[in-house]
mmCIF file of C-alpha atoms in Angstrom:
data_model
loop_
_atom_site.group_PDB
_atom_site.id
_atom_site.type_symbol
_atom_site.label_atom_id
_atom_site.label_comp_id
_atom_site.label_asym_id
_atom_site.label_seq_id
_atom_site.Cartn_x
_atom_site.Cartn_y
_atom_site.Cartn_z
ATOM 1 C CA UNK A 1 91.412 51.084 73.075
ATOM 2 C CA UNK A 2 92.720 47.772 74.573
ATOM 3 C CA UNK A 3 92.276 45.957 71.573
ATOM 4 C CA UNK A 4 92.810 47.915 69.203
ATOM 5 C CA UNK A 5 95.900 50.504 70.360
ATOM 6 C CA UNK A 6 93.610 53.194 69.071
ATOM 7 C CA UNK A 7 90.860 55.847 70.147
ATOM 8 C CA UNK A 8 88.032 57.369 68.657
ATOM 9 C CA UNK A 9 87.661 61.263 67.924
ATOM 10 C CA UNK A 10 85.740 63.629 66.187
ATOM 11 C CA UNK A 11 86.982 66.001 63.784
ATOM 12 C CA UNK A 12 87.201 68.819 65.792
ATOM 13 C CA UNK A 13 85.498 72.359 64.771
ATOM 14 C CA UNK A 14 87.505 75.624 63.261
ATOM 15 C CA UNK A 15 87.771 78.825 65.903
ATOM 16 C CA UNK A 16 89.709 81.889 65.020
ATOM 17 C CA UNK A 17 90.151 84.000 67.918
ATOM 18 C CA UNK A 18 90.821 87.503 66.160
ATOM 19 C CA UNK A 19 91.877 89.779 68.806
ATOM 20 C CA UNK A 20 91.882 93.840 67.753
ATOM 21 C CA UNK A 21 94.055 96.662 68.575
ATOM 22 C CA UNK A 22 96.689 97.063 71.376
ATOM 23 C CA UNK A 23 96.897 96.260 75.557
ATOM 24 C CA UNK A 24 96.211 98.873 77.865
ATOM 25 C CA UNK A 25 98.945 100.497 80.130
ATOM 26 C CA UNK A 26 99.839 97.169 82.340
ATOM 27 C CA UNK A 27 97.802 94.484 80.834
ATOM 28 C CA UNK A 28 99.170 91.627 79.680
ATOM 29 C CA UNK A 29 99.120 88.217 78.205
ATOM 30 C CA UNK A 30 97.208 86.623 81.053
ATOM 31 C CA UNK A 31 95.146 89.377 81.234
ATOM 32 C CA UNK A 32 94.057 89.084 77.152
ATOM 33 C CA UNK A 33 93.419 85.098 78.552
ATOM 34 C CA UNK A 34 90.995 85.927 80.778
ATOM 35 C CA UNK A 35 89.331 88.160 78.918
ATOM 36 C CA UNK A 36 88.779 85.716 75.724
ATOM 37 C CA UNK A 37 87.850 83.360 78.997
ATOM 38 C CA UNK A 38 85.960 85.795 80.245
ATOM 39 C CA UNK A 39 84.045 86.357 76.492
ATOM 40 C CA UNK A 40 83.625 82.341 75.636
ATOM 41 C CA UNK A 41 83.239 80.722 79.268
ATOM 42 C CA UNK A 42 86.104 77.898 80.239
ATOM 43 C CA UNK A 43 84.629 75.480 77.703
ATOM 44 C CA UNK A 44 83.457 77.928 75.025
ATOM 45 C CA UNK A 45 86.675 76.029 72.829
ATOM 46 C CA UNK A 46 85.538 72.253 73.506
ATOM 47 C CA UNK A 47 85.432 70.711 70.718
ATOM 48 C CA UNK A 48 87.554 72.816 68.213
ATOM 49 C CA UNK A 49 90.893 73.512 67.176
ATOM 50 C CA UNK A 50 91.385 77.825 68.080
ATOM 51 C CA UNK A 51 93.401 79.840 66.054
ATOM 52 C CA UNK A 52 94.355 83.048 67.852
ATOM 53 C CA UNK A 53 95.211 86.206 65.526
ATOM 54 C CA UNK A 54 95.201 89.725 65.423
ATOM 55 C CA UNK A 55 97.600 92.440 66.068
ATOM 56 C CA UNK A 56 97.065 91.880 69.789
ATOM 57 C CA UNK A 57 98.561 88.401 69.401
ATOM 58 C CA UNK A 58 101.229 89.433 66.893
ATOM 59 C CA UNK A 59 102.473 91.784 69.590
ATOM 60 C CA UNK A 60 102.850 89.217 72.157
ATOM 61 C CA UNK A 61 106.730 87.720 72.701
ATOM 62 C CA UNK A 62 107.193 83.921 72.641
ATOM 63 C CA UNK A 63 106.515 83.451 76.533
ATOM 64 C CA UNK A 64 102.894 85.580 76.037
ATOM 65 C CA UNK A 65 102.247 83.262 73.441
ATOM 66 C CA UNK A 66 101.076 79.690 74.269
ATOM 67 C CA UNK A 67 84.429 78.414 60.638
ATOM 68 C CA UNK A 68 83.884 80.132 63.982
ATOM 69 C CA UNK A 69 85.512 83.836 64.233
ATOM 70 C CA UNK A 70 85.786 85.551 67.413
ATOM 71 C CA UNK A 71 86.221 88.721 67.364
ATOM 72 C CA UNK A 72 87.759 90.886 70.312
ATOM 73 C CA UNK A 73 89.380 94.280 70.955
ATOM 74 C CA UNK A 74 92.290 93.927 72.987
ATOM 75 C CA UNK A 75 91.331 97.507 74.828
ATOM 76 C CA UNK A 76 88.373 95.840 76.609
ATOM 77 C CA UNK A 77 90.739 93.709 78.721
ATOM 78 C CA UNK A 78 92.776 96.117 81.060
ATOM 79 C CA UNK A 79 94.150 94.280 84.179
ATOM 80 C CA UNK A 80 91.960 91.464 84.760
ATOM 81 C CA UNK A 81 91.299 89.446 88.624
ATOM 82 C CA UNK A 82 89.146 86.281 89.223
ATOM 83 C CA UNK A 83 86.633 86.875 92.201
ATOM 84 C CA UNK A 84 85.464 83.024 92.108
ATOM 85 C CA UNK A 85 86.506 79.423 91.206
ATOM 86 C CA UNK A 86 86.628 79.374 87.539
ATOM 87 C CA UNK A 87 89.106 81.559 84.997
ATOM 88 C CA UNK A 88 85.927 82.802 83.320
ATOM 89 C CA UNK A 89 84.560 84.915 86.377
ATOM 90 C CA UNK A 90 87.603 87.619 85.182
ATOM 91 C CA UNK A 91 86.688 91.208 85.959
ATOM 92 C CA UNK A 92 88.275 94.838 86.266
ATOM 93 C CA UNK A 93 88.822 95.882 89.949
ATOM 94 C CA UNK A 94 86.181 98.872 89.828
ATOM 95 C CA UNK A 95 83.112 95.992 87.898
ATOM 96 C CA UNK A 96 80.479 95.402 90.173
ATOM 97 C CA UNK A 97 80.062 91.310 90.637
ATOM 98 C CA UNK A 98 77.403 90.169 88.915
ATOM 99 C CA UNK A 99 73.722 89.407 90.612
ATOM 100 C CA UNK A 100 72.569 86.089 90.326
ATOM 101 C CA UNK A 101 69.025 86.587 90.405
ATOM 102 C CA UNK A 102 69.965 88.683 86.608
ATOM 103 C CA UNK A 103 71.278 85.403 85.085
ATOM 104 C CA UNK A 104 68.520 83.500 83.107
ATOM 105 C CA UNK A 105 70.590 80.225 82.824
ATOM 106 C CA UNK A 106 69.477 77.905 86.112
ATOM 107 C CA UNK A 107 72.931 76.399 85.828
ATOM 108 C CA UNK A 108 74.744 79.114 85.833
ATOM 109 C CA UNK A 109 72.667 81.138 88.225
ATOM 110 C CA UNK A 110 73.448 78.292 90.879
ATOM 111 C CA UNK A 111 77.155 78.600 90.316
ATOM 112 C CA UNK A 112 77.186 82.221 90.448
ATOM 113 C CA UNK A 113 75.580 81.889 93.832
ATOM 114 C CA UNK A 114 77.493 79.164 95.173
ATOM 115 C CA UNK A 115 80.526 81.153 94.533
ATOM 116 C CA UNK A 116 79.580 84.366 95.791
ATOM 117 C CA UNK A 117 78.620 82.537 99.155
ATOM 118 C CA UNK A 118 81.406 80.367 99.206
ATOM 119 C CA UNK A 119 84.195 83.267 98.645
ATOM 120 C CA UNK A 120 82.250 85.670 101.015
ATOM 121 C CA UNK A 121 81.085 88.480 98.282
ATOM 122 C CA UNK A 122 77.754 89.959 97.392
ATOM 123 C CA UNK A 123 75.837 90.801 94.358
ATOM 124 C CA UNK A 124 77.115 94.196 93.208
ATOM 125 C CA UNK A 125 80.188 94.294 95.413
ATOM 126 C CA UNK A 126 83.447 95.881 93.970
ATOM 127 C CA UNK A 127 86.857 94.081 94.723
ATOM 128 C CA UNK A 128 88.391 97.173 95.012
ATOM 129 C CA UNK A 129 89.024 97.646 98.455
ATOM 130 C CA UNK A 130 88.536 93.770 99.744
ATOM 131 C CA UNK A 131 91.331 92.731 102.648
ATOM 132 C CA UNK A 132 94.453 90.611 101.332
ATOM 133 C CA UNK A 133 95.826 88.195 103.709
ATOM 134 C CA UNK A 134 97.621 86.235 101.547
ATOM 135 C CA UNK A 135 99.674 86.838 97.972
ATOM 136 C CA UNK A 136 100.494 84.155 96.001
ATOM 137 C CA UNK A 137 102.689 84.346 92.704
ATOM 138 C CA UNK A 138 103.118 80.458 91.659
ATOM 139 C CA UNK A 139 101.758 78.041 89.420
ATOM 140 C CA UNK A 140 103.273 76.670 86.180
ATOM 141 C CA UNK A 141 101.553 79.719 84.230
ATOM 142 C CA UNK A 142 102.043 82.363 86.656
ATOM 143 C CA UNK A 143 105.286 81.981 87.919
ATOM 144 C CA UNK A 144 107.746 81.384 84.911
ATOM 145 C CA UNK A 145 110.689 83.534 84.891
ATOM 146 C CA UNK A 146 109.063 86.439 83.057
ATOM 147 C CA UNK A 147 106.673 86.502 85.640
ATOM 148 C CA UNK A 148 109.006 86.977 88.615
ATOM 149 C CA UNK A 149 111.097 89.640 86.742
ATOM 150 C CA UNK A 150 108.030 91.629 86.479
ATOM 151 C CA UNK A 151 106.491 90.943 89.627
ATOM 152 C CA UNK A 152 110.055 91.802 91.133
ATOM 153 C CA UNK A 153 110.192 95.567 89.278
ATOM 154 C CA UNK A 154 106.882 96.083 91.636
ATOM 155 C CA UNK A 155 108.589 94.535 94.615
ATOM 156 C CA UNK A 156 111.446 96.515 94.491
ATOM 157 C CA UNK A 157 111.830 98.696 97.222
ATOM 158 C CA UNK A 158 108.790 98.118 98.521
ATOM 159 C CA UNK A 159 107.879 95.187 101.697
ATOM 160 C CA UNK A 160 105.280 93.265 102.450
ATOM 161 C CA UNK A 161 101.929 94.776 104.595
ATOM 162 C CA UNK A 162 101.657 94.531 108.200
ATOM 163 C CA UNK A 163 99.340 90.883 108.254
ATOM 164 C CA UNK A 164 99.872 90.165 104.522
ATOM 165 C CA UNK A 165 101.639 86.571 103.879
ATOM 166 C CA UNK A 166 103.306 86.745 100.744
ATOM 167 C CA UNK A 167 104.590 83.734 99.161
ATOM 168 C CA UNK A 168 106.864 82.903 95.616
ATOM 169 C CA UNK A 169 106.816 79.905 94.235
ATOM 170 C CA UNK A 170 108.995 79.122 91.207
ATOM 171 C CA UNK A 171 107.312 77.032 88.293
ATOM 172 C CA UNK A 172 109.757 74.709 88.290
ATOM 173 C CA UNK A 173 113.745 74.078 89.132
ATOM 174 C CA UNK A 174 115.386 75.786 86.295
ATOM 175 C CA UNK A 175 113.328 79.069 86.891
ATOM 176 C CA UNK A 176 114.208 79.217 89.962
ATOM 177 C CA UNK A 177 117.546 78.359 89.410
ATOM 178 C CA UNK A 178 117.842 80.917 86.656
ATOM 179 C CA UNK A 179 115.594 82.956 89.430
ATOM 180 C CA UNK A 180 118.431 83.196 92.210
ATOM 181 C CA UNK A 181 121.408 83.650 89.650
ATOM 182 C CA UNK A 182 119.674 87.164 88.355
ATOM 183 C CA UNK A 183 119.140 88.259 92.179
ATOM 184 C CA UNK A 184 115.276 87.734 92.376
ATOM 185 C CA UNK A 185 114.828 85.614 95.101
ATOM 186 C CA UNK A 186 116.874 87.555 97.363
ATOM 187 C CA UNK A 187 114.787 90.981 96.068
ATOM 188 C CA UNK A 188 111.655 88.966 97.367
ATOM 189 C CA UNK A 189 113.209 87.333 100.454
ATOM 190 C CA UNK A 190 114.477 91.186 101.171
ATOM 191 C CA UNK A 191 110.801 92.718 100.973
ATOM 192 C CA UNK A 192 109.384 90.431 102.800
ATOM 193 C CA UNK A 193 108.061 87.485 100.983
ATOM 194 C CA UNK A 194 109.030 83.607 101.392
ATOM 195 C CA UNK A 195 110.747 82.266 98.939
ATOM 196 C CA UNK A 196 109.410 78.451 98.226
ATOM 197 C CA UNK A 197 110.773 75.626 96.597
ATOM 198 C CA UNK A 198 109.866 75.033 92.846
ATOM 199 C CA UNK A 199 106.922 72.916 91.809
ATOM 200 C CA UNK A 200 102.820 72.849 92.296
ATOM 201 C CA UNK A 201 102.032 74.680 95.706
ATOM 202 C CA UNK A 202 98.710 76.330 96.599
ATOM 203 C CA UNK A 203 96.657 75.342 92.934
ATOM 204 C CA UNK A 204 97.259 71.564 94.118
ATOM 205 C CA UNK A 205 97.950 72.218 97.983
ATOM 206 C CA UNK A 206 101.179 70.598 97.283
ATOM 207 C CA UNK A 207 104.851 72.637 98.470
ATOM 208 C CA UNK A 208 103.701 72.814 102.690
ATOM 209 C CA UNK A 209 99.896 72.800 102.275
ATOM 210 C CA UNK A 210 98.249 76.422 103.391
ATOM 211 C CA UNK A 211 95.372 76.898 105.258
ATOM 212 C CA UNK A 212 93.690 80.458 105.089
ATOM 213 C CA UNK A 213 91.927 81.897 108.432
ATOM 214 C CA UNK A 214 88.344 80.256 107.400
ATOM 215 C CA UNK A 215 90.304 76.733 107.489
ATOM 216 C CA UNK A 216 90.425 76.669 103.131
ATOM 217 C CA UNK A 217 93.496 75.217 101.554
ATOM 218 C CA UNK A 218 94.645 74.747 98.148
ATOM 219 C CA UNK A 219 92.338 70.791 97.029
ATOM 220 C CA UNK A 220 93.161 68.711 93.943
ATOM 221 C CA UNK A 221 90.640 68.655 91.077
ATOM 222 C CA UNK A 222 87.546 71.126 90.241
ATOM 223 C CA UNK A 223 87.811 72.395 93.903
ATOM 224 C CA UNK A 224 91.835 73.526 92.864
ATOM 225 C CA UNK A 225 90.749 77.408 92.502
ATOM 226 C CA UNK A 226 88.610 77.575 96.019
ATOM 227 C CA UNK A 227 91.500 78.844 97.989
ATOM 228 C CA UNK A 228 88.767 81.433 100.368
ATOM 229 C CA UNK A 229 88.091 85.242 99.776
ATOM 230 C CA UNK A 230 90.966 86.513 101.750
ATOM 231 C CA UNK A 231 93.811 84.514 99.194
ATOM 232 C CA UNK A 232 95.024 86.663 96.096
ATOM 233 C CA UNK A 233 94.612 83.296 93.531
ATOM 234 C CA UNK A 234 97.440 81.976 90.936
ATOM 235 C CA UNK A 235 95.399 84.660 88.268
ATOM 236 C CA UNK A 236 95.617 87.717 89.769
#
């Protein structure tokens, strides 16, 4: 590259993402993300250029928008949480998380296990149910200003839990600019929540680092997502 200004790439592959059908009642674009996660695994696209189509996507607005054929029906993603450290280990609330001695793949077996222990689950467990300490709406995907009108509509009128921290973090300076002008932050501030200054927080552990009761915190690289079991992550 130093000598010649230039690098070297392969041609990438063709994938068209063909997603079916409508969203269910209160899913939405990052739930349809985690579900095509979910379906191909975080680095099921490596290597190709991914078409997304479909009514599904057609339906999408600009914001929900950012010669292999997947196909997908958008019904089978419903509202979608992460229970470990990767994107791809998206399930429904009432799923049971998965066993690790059912998973063939040594590699993946070892990383199912690994996160189970480190987020303090078990095989079969439901998430319904599992203690929040902390809430976290942030993140540069998560916390645009579509995001905080919607999350504010389920604020309203309602206040933070007895031992729940609850903390709003603006993806960056115009949002939360554009944020305070339309009333949001003081809706939040007013239930309960703190209202943080715009930028990478608890994904980087950037924004007043937080530590969680088992001494976790928000770490740079692959270990970004391993916030501890008791943190509602960037995804949910």
């Amino acid at each position: 590259m130093l000598a010649t200004q230039t690098l070297v790439q392969k041609h990438p592959k063709n994938m068209k993402v063909d997603v079916r059908g409508r969203l269910p009642p209160g899913a939405t674009a990052k739930d349809l993300a985690l579900h095509v996660m979910r379906c191909l695994g975080t680095a099921g696209g490596t290597g190709h250029v991914i078409e997304y189509t479909g009514p599904a996507i057609e339906a999408l607005d600009m914001a929900g928008r950012m010669d292999n054929v997947v196909q997908l029906k958008a019904s089978e993603a419903g509202q979608l949480v992460t229970w470990g450290t990767t994107p791809a280990t998206a399930i429904r609330l009432d799923d049971a998380l998965p066993d690790p001695a059912a998973i063939e793949d040594p590699t993946r077996r070892k990383q199912t296990e690994q996160m189970l222990r480190y987020m303090g689950l078990s095989p079969g467990q439901k998430l319904r149910g599992v203690p929040v300490d902390v809430v976290f709406i942030g993140s540069c995907t998560n916390a645009r200003i579509e995001n905080l009108r919607a999350a504010a509509e389920i604020v309203k009128g309602r206040h933070v839990a007895a031992g729940v921290r609850a903390l709003v973090v603006p993806g960056s300076g115009q949002t939360k600019a554009m944020a305070e002008a339309e009333g949001l932050a003081e809706l939040f501030t007013a239930a309960g929540w703190e209202w943080r200054e715009s930028g990478c927080s608890l994904c980087l552990g950037m924004n007043a680092p937080f530590h969680d009761p088992d001494g976790h915190r928000g770490r740079p690289a692959l270990a970004g997502y391993r916030h501890g079991r008791s943190i509602v992550p960037p995804s949910w």
